[in-house]
Amino acid sequence: MTIKDNVQDKIDPRVIPLIFFLTIIEFKLFVMDRKVFLIAGRDSWLSALIGGVLVTLGTYFLLRLMKRFPQQNLFQYISQIWGRPIAFIISIGYFLFWGSYLTLLFNNTGEVNQIFFLEKTPILMPIFLLALGAVWLVAYGLVAIIRFIQIISPIFIISLLLSISLSLSQVEIHNFFPILANGITPVLKGAILYTGYFHGLEILLFLSPFLSDNTKIFKPALAGIAFLNFLAVVFTILAIGILGINNTNQMLWPGFAMLSLIEIPGFPAERFELFQTVPLLITAFVAISVILYLLSYGIIQVFKISQKKTVVYLIGLLTVLSTLLIPDFAWCMKLREVHIYAAIIFIYFLPLLTLLLSVLREKRGIIHEK
Amino acid sequence: MKNKLIYLLLILLAILIIPACWDTKDINNRAYITALGIDEVASITMGQENIPFRYKVTVEIIKPALLKESSWKLQPEKASSIVLTAEGETIEKALDLVQTNISRPLTLSHLQILLIGEGIADNSKIICNFFEKHPEVARRVRLGFVQKNEAVDVLKTEPKLESYIAKELVGMVEISKSFSLSTFKPFTSFLSEMRTNNGQTLGAAFSLSNNGDIVRIGSAIFDDWKLVGWLDGEETRKASLLLPESRKITFIGSLNEGIYTYKVDNKKTKIIPEIQNEKLKFIVRLKTDGIILQEEGNELLLSEPKNIDKLEKFFTQVITGDVNEAIRKAQKIYNVDYFNFGMELMNRNPDYFESLDWKKTFPRVPIETDIEVKISRFGIAK
């Protein structure tokens, strides 16, 4: 069974911003762009701003590619554009990219859980439970995942906006000065790196067959990614403005540190930041589900495997077990940093090349009559 | 359908019981540390080994069940918290020893205030690093330094209005933010300033009066992460004129045989670096607005504008004197830039700042003042 050309339950394109929010944010709410902070320092907000423009531009090209092949997904049309052997290599590249990312996501979830909540519980246990839920959801296909996103997103969005509004008053303007003290080069380097934090954006290339109206996708997708970038800029500003760049660079989770500064007089629970556990789990779960979907259904499609559920379960199990290959948390952090570069290749570079080649070779998607 | 139901129940059961096997965390069954004090202990020899430096860690642990009772009873029969002390080569080791005294697992998740004794304040960097790293500690924890006495002495003091000492200390810190006799920097701001300003800043001071009461007065001065001195209440009052926070500051001055009290309730301080002919100088621009609260001796008719002008000019002189004195203290006595003149220069002209050896430059750099005093009110009587 493959990703269907036509499915009964169609998705309204207006859901795309929600898909972006919950798929892309995952741990970035807490980790934020750590590497960008190290490179661009207190000018990281400028990197996020410029990087945001680059991400929006990248999204536009993904949409152009999607529009060119409105009823197919990436794996269906790359063989037409690149030829079968190269397309196969690209597909394997994507599988490795998603597989490694999924492993890192599982590991990150386990590590965060162990550090903040359940220090004695073996790291595999929460990962296994999370994977069990994700596998179950993924087995029902992308539509089920998107419906889940639609139901769960209000909890995430409300708590996110609440955190932002409660943190705003603590921003100290002097933390942003001097601006551009080290020139524009670190800012630009940071901006390029920033684009690599948008793992999950590539889901756009697999959405076409599921959308009710492919012609109306540009507006919500671009608005969604622009708003997500706006939130990223706001979080970057909050981190620098509240913690100061030197403190931010010391933190593994600047976002968590930032939230633990919030104090609400009269609030019954003192540890407000722990309320953010729920959105953290939601986004981690959604990101895991989406990547697991892309990986397992991609493999099903490329290798033409009929046992859909078996593959999903097997991939889930293998990625959970592969977390054992990561020796410790320091390695997990290091690998996540390296993965940013892989993301730039697989999210922007390869789709952009595919688009260019499809234009040059005048390739277009097959449109089925409804 | 039946299989699915069994599957769902199995998952729910797994979620409920599996994590709890390892990590049961019943909030009723934990020992919440609300205040923690760290002092220095002299070196000891344990067997063959000489341990040159040790921490004395004092913790206040609340008894949640008694808090409600203590909050409305003026003299509750039982104290709502206990204070325990232990010594160790590291803070964690000392906490392990504290754990041996109580029946519930210790947690720092509700730590509200951290006090560092004068004797160990030079090790603030190491101490802060422990609390910054600790996953249970919230960043909102307040940080204070105990002058002359030990942190344990402050933590063992009976609270006057609150049911436990951490609450009393937090209350004192919060109220002091509006007044000028003491300074306060949140844990994160303290670290941020130390990291940006070569370990130079002011820290919150706590001390004990002769009759054993806790006093929040003065400031601890840090240079290169080491405690180099203290500002008393009067010095802190003068210094607060140059600090960015808006606080209530009281000035007293005598004019024409009358003594007047001017309370500043709104101020704006701006430190402006200027480089002319390769020579650096700073201008401190200060604008104050406040109220005349007390008159003694020769009383002026304050509803007369010319009298207000006269007082404004007079208090401009008084405040200029205080600002100059505060600057002199920082530049000449301590050689510590706790007013962040260097940071202001770096913000505006980073290249020039980098070309200087700021530590050597600061004590000699000319600082001018431009002070504007406004008396907008004089109470409800002439």
Tab-separated table of C-alpha atoms in Angstrom, chain B:
chain	number	residue	atom	x	y	z
B	1	MET	CA	-13.242	-4.369	18.560
B	2	LYS	CA	-12.595	-6.541	21.614
B	3	ASN	CA	-8.905	-6.750	20.735
B	4	LYS	CA	-8.686	-2.991	20.328
B	5	LEU	CA	-10.251	-2.460	23.729
B	6	ILE	CA	-7.770	-4.820	25.346
B	7	TYR	CA	-4.955	-3.046	23.506
B	8	LEU	CA	-6.147	0.363	24.736
B	9	LEU	CA	-6.490	-0.863	28.313
B	10	LEU	CA	-3.003	-2.349	28.190
B	11	ILE	CA	-1.525	0.955	27.008
B	12	LEU	CA	-3.365	2.910	29.694
B	13	LEU	CA	-2.208	0.454	32.322
B	14	ALA	CA	1.360	0.690	31.073
B	15	ILE	CA	1.280	4.506	31.152
B	16	LEU	CA	-0.111	4.477	34.657
B	17	ILE	CA	2.101	1.924	36.305
B	18	ILE	CA	5.391	1.616	34.470
B	19	PRO	CA	6.911	5.045	35.295
B	20	ALA	CA	5.632	4.853	38.859
B	21	CYS	CA	7.711	1.748	39.513
B	22	TRP	CA	10.813	3.884	39.509
B	23	ASP	CA	9.689	7.418	40.217
B	24	THR	CA	6.816	7.736	42.617
B	25	LYS	CA	6.803	11.425	43.493
B	26	ASP	CA	4.000	12.039	45.926
B	27	ILE	CA	3.998	15.755	46.683
B	28	ASN	CA	2.813	14.960	50.199
B	29	ASN	CA	5.830	12.821	50.743
B	30	ARG	CA	8.675	15.194	49.893
B	31	ALA	CA	10.847	17.528	51.944
B	32	TYR	CA	10.652	20.943	50.277
B	33	ILE	CA	13.686	23.136	50.821
B	34	THR	CA	12.523	26.737	50.743
B	35	ALA	CA	15.699	28.503	51.844
B	36	LEU	CA	19.296	27.406	51.612
B	37	GLY	CA	22.334	28.994	53.196
B	38	ILE	CA	25.963	28.275	52.455
B	39	ASP	CA	28.853	29.065	54.755
B	40	GLU	CA	32.512	28.239	54.896
B	41	VAL	CA	33.959	25.635	57.201
B	42	ALA	CA	37.627	25.445	58.085
B	43	SER	CA	39.727	22.675	56.586
B	44	ILE	CA	39.829	19.319	58.317
B	45	THR	CA	41.909	16.182	58.114
B	46	MET	CA	40.001	12.983	57.497
B	47	GLY	CA	42.345	10.033	57.982
B	48	GLN	CA	45.348	10.619	55.717
B	49	GLU	CA	43.531	13.163	53.607
B	50	ASN	CA	43.470	16.895	54.239
B	51	ILE	CA	40.314	18.545	52.940
B	52	PRO	CA	41.211	22.206	52.481
B	53	PHE	CA	37.741	23.621	52.060
B	54	ARG	CA	34.245	22.575	52.966
B	55	TYR	CA	30.728	23.893	52.676
B	56	LYS	CA	28.338	24.258	55.565
B	57	VAL	CA	24.892	23.945	54.040
B	58	THR	CA	21.848	25.011	56.020
B	59	VAL	CA	18.371	24.287	54.734
B	60	GLU	CA	14.925	25.307	55.804
B	61	ILE	CA	12.367	22.601	55.117
B	62	ILE	CA	8.714	23.487	55.386
B	63	LYS	CA	6.053	21.349	56.948
B	64	PRO	CA	3.173	21.970	54.530
B	65	ALA	CA	0.521	20.579	56.892
B	66	LEU	CA	1.333	23.202	59.523
B	67	LEU	CA	1.574	26.174	57.148
B	68	LYS	CA	-2.131	26.919	57.120
B	69	GLU	CA	-2.329	26.876	60.895
B	70	SER	CA	0.733	29.113	61.248
B	71	SER	CA	-0.584	31.621	58.752
B	72	TRP	CA	-3.458	32.734	60.996
B	73	LYS	CA	-2.191	31.890	64.470
B	74	LEU	CA	0.097	34.552	65.868
B	75	GLN	CA	1.975	32.082	68.021
B	76	PRO	CA	1.455	28.587	66.648
B	77	GLU	CA	2.266	25.685	68.972
B	78	LYS	CA	4.489	24.026	66.401
B	79	ALA	CA	6.965	25.632	64.018
B	80	SER	CA	5.963	25.236	60.381
B	81	SER	CA	9.507	24.595	59.245
B	82	ILE	CA	12.722	22.999	60.418
B	83	VAL	CA	16.283	24.195	59.861
B	84	LEU	CA	19.014	21.606	59.370
B	85	THR	CA	22.737	21.978	58.804
B	86	ALA	CA	25.386	19.656	57.370
B	87	GLU	CA	28.949	19.987	56.140
B	88	GLY	CA	30.552	18.510	53.070
B	89	GLU	CA	33.301	18.941	50.477
B	90	THR	CA	30.643	19.882	47.948
B	91	ILE	CA	27.135	21.287	48.265
B	92	GLU	CA	25.600	18.053	47.020
B	93	LYS	CA	27.548	16.000	49.539
B	94	ALA	CA	26.340	18.249	52.346
B	95	LEU	CA	22.769	17.855	51.079
B	96	ASP	CA	23.251	14.088	51.135
B	97	LEU	CA	24.116	14.408	54.808
B	98	VAL	CA	21.046	16.576	55.460
B	99	GLN	CA	19.024	13.795	53.857
B	100	THR	CA	20.226	11.396	56.538
B	101	ASN	CA	18.359	13.493	59.131
B	102	ILE	CA	14.905	13.349	57.619
B	103	SER	CA	12.409	10.772	56.445
B	104	ARG	CA	11.351	12.343	53.137
B	105	PRO	CA	13.380	12.891	49.954
B	106	LEU	CA	14.779	16.416	49.739
B	107	THR	CA	13.836	18.568	46.782
B	108	LEU	CA	15.039	21.983	45.642
B	109	SER	CA	12.029	22.492	43.408
B	110	HIS	CA	10.555	25.109	45.755
B	111	LEU	CA	13.784	26.838	46.722
B	112	GLN	CA	12.928	30.503	47.119
B	113	ILE	CA	16.050	32.072	48.523
B	114	LEU	CA	19.732	31.295	48.492
B	115	LEU	CA	21.994	32.949	51.059
B	116	ILE	CA	25.757	32.954	50.851
B	117	GLY	CA	27.800	33.759	53.942
B	118	GLU	CA	30.509	36.424	53.805
B	119	GLY	CA	33.250	33.864	54.406
B	120	ILE	CA	32.431	31.880	51.302
B	121	ALA	CA	31.198	34.687	49.025
B	122	ASP	CA	34.467	34.581	47.063
B	123	ASN	CA	33.311	31.207	45.786
B	124	SER	CA	30.032	32.611	44.438
B	125	LYS	CA	30.890	31.501	40.927
B	126	ILE	CA	31.143	27.850	41.951
B	127	ILE	CA	28.068	28.069	44.164
B	128	CYS	CA	25.943	29.776	41.500
B	129	ASN	CA	27.119	27.216	38.965
B	130	PHE	CA	25.694	24.423	41.131
B	131	PHE	CA	22.279	26.063	41.344
B	132	GLU	CA	22.286	27.084	37.699
B	133	LYS	CA	22.970	23.485	36.677
B	134	HIS	CA	20.511	21.885	39.071
B	135	PRO	CA	17.407	20.826	37.118
B	136	GLU	CA	15.101	21.295	40.109
B	137	VAL	CA	16.039	24.891	40.863
B	138	ALA	CA	13.832	27.562	39.294
B	139	ARG	CA	15.610	30.659	37.972
B	140	ARG	CA	13.418	32.935	40.063
B	141	VAL	CA	15.355	32.002	43.203
B	142	ARG	CA	16.545	35.080	45.119
B	143	LEU	CA	20.219	35.437	45.923
B	144	GLY	CA	21.601	37.268	48.941
B	145	PHE	CA	24.891	37.671	50.768
B	146	VAL	CA	25.156	37.709	54.543
B	147	GLN	CA	27.357	40.419	55.998
B	148	LYS	CA	29.446	39.735	59.125
B	149	ASN	CA	27.301	36.782	60.217
B	150	GLU	CA	26.801	33.386	58.689
B	151	ALA	CA	23.881	32.358	56.491
B	152	VAL	CA	22.910	29.789	59.117
B	153	ASP	CA	22.358	32.609	61.652
B	154	VAL	CA	19.892	34.326	59.329
B	155	LEU	CA	18.043	31.114	58.555
B	156	LYS	CA	17.738	30.256	62.240
B	157	THR	CA	16.129	33.600	63.046
B	158	GLU	CA	12.488	33.517	64.080
B	159	PRO	CA	10.286	35.061	61.346
B	160	LYS	CA	8.348	38.096	62.517
B	161	LEU	CA	5.301	38.109	60.302
B	162	GLU	CA	5.451	35.008	58.171
B	163	SER	CA	5.100	31.364	59.036
B	164	TYR	CA	8.587	30.361	57.870
B	165	ILE	CA	11.853	32.188	57.330
B	166	ALA	CA	12.072	31.803	53.532
B	167	LYS	CA	8.746	33.587	53.153
B	168	GLU	CA	9.885	36.355	55.485
B	169	LEU	CA	13.148	36.816	53.533
B	170	VAL	CA	11.387	36.799	50.156
B	171	GLY	CA	8.952	39.397	51.486
B	172	MET	CA	11.862	41.548	52.652
B	173	VAL	CA	13.535	41.260	49.261
B	174	GLU	CA	10.380	42.141	47.372
B	175	ILE	CA	9.594	45.187	49.499
B	176	SER	CA	13.189	46.408	49.320
B	177	LYS	CA	13.000	46.653	45.517
B	178	SER	CA	11.179	49.960	45.862
B	179	PHE	CA	13.561	51.488	48.395
B	180	SER	CA	17.102	52.685	48.168
B	181	LEU	CA	18.849	51.444	51.296
B	182	SER	CA	19.550	48.077	49.766
B	183	THR	CA	20.057	46.660	46.316
B	184	PHE	CA	18.648	43.531	44.787
B	185	LYS	CA	19.407	41.606	41.642
B	186	PRO	CA	17.557	38.472	40.651
B	187	PHE	CA	19.732	35.348	40.389
B	188	THR	CA	19.739	35.452	36.578
B	189	SER	CA	20.478	39.191	36.358
B	190	PHE	CA	23.260	38.838	38.921
B	191	LEU	CA	24.909	36.106	36.846
B	192	SER	CA	24.333	37.964	33.598
B	193	GLU	CA	25.980	41.116	34.947
B	194	MET	CA	28.870	39.192	36.477
B	195	ARG	CA	29.483	37.401	33.187
B	196	THR	CA	29.300	40.547	31.086
B	197	ASN	CA	31.092	42.940	33.419
B	198	ASN	CA	34.213	40.960	34.409
B	199	GLY	CA	32.620	39.693	37.601
B	200	GLN	CA	31.753	43.201	38.826
B	201	THR	CA	28.354	44.018	40.272
B	202	LEU	CA	26.420	44.678	43.453
B	203	GLY	CA	24.683	41.899	45.333
B	204	ALA	CA	21.839	41.927	47.857
B	205	ALA	CA	23.003	42.138	51.465
B	206	PHE	CA	21.483	40.610	54.582
B	207	SER	CA	22.732	41.104	58.096
B	208	LEU	CA	21.671	40.672	61.702
B	209	SER	CA	21.189	43.618	64.025
B	210	ASN	CA	22.538	43.592	67.590
B	211	ASN	CA	19.244	42.273	68.886
B	212	GLY	CA	19.225	39.454	66.361
B	213	ASP	CA	16.756	40.858	63.829
B	214	ILE	CA	17.325	40.349	60.130
B	215	VAL	CA	18.158	43.593	58.321
B	216	ARG	CA	18.071	44.135	54.570
B	217	ILE	CA	20.435	47.032	54.234
B	218	GLY	CA	23.483	47.800	52.096
B	219	SER	CA	25.065	45.947	49.193
B	220	ALA	CA	27.822	43.462	48.551
B	221	ILE	CA	30.488	44.613	46.069
B	222	PHE	CA	31.966	42.054	43.694
B	223	ASP	CA	35.053	42.351	41.582
B	224	ASP	CA	36.270	39.459	39.462
B	225	TRP	CA	33.636	37.268	41.172
B	226	LYS	CA	35.209	37.989	44.567
B	227	LEU	CA	33.556	39.867	47.398
B	228	VAL	CA	35.698	42.984	47.852
B	229	GLY	CA	33.586	45.024	50.225
B	230	TRP	CA	30.226	46.247	51.352
B	231	LEU	CA	28.288	49.462	50.894
B	232	ASP	CA	26.339	50.467	53.978
B	233	GLY	CA	22.774	51.750	53.797
B	234	GLU	CA	23.775	55.371	53.299
B	235	GLU	CA	26.295	54.490	50.574
B	236	THR	CA	23.745	52.259	48.864
B	237	ARG	CA	21.227	55.107	48.961
B	238	LYS	CA	23.697	57.348	47.162
B	239	ALA	CA	24.684	54.578	44.755
B	240	SER	CA	21.068	53.856	43.866
B	241	LEU	CA	20.949	57.257	42.139
B	242	LEU	CA	23.197	55.813	39.459
B	243	LEU	CA	21.474	52.456	39.196
B	244	PRO	CA	18.881	52.041	36.454
B	245	GLU	CA	15.994	50.915	38.666
B	246	SER	CA	13.555	53.560	39.836
B	247	ARG	CA	13.401	53.505	43.612
B	248	LYS	CA	12.205	55.777	46.352
B	249	ILE	CA	15.191	57.735	47.627
B	250	THR	CA	15.128	60.152	50.535
B	251	PHE	CA	17.338	63.275	50.777
B	252	ILE	CA	17.736	65.581	53.697
B	253	GLY	CA	19.279	69.039	53.520
B	254	SER	CA	19.347	72.242	55.520
B	255	LEU	CA	18.661	75.593	53.931
B	256	ASN	CA	18.261	78.936	55.744
B	257	GLU	CA	18.058	77.210	59.130
B	258	GLY	CA	15.355	74.875	57.911
B	259	ILE	CA	15.750	71.138	57.420
B	260	TYR	CA	13.886	69.601	54.489
B	261	THR	CA	13.168	66.034	53.458
B	262	TYR	CA	12.816	65.411	49.746
B	263	LYS	CA	11.587	61.996	48.677
B	264	VAL	CA	12.318	61.027	45.088
B	265	ASP	CA	9.699	58.651	43.784
B	266	ASN	CA	10.615	58.811	40.140
B	267	LYS	CA	14.039	59.104	38.584
B	268	LYS	CA	15.735	58.585	35.278
B	269	THR	CA	19.446	57.919	35.086
B	270	LYS	CA	21.396	57.973	31.883
B	271	ILE	CA	25.103	57.293	31.596
B	272	ILE	CA	26.487	58.818	28.405
B	273	PRO	CA	30.046	58.120	27.254
B	274	GLU	CA	31.678	60.858	25.180
B	275	ILE	CA	34.928	60.660	23.269
B	276	GLN	CA	36.444	64.008	22.309
B	277	ASN	CA	39.961	64.275	20.854
B	278	GLU	CA	40.567	60.641	21.756
B	279	LYS	CA	39.736	61.470	25.372
B	280	LEU	CA	36.971	59.601	27.117
B	281	LYS	CA	34.603	61.071	29.641
B	282	PHE	CA	31.173	60.170	30.982
B	283	ILE	CA	28.183	62.323	31.697
B	284	VAL	CA	25.684	61.138	34.259
B	285	ARG	CA	22.350	62.671	33.402
B	286	LEU	CA	19.904	62.339	36.251
B	287	LYS	CA	16.357	63.599	36.468
B	288	THR	CA	14.428	63.243	39.688
B	289	ASP	CA	10.870	63.985	40.606
B	290	GLY	CA	9.503	63.826	44.109
B	291	ILE	CA	7.762	65.339	47.088
B	292	ILE	CA	8.757	67.499	50.054
B	293	LEU	CA	7.649	65.505	53.058
B	294	GLN	CA	9.093	67.088	56.151
B	295	GLU	CA	10.156	70.558	57.211
B	296	GLU	CA	11.870	71.490	60.407
B	297	GLY	CA	12.933	74.902	61.700
B	298	ASN	CA	12.498	77.704	59.206
B	299	GLU	CA	9.471	76.572	57.195
B	300	LEU	CA	9.013	77.837	53.653
B	301	LEU	CA	5.664	78.578	52.100
B	302	LEU	CA	5.720	75.775	49.579
B	303	SER	CA	2.703	76.962	47.627
B	304	GLU	CA	4.959	79.816	46.456
B	305	PRO	CA	6.700	78.816	43.162
B	306	LYS	CA	9.868	80.750	43.966
B	307	ASN	CA	10.308	78.723	47.157
B	308	ILE	CA	9.951	75.509	45.196
B	309	ASP	CA	12.577	76.813	42.723
B	310	LYS	CA	14.847	77.605	45.627
B	311	LEU	CA	14.426	74.104	47.053
B	312	GLU	CA	14.939	72.502	43.649
B	313	LYS	CA	18.245	74.325	43.229
B	314	PHE	CA	19.228	73.408	46.747
B	315	PHE	CA	18.442	69.703	46.314
B	316	THR	CA	20.257	69.709	42.978
B	317	GLN	CA	23.385	70.560	44.961
B	318	VAL	CA	22.619	67.925	47.596
B	319	ILE	CA	22.042	65.207	44.988
B	320	THR	CA	25.091	66.249	42.955
B	321	GLY	CA	27.168	65.840	46.113
B	322	ASP	CA	25.696	62.400	46.738
B	323	VAL	CA	26.225	61.271	43.138
B	324	ASN	CA	29.823	62.461	43.168
B	325	GLU	CA	30.391	60.682	46.456
B	326	ALA	CA	28.920	57.454	45.044
B	327	ILE	CA	31.135	57.714	41.957
B	328	ARG	CA	34.203	58.460	44.083
B	329	LYS	CA	33.520	55.360	46.161
B	330	ALA	CA	33.331	53.173	43.053
B	331	GLN	CA	36.300	54.753	41.271
B	332	LYS	CA	38.742	55.590	44.022
B	333	ILE	CA	37.933	53.359	46.987
B	334	TYR	CA	36.922	50.066	45.399
B	335	ASN	CA	38.039	50.477	41.751
B	336	VAL	CA	34.942	48.492	40.805
B	337	ASP	CA	32.630	49.565	38.005
B	338	TYR	CA	29.381	48.410	39.607
B	339	PHE	CA	27.498	51.223	37.877
B	340	ASN	CA	28.295	49.647	34.492
B	341	PHE	CA	30.028	52.671	32.929
B	342	GLY	CA	32.117	50.218	30.927
B	343	MET	CA	29.030	48.406	29.651
B	344	GLU	CA	27.539	51.697	28.484
B	345	LEU	CA	30.719	52.474	26.577
B	346	MET	CA	30.804	48.972	25.113
B	347	ASN	CA	27.176	49.280	24.011
B	348	ARG	CA	27.843	52.523	22.152
B	349	ASN	CA	31.403	52.110	20.993
B	350	PRO	CA	32.512	48.476	21.251
B	351	ASP	CA	35.733	48.974	19.272
B	352	TYR	CA	36.912	51.800	21.497
B	353	PHE	CA	36.000	49.810	24.598
B	354	GLU	CA	37.978	46.820	23.338
B	355	SER	CA	41.022	49.060	22.839
B	356	LEU	CA	41.043	49.981	26.552
B	357	ASP	CA	42.157	48.118	29.600
B	358	TRP	CA	38.928	48.981	31.372
B	359	LYS	CA	40.116	47.867	34.791
B	360	LYS	CA	42.913	50.443	34.645
B	361	THR	CA	40.929	53.099	32.808
B	362	PHE	CA	37.851	53.186	35.035
B	363	PRO	CA	39.419	54.694	38.180
B	364	ARG	CA	40.861	57.619	36.156
B	365	VAL	CA	38.095	58.388	33.696
B	366	PRO	CA	36.439	61.825	34.230
B	367	ILE	CA	32.754	61.620	35.110
B	368	GLU	CA	30.587	64.739	34.953
B	369	THR	CA	27.100	65.112	36.312
B	370	ASP	CA	24.063	66.850	34.904
B	371	ILE	CA	21.304	66.776	37.469
B	372	GLU	CA	17.791	68.093	37.223
B	373	VAL	CA	15.632	68.060	40.319
B	374	LYS	CA	11.917	68.537	40.230
B	375	ILE	CA	9.630	68.951	43.196
B	376	SER	CA	6.209	68.315	41.784
B	377	ARG	CA	4.351	67.976	45.084
B	378	PHE	CA	4.578	69.058	48.718
B	379	GLY	CA	1.848	66.994	50.291
B	380	ILE	CA	-1.590	68.220	51.284
B	381	ALA	CA	-0.562	71.142	53.487
B	382	LYS	CA	1.328	74.332	52.650
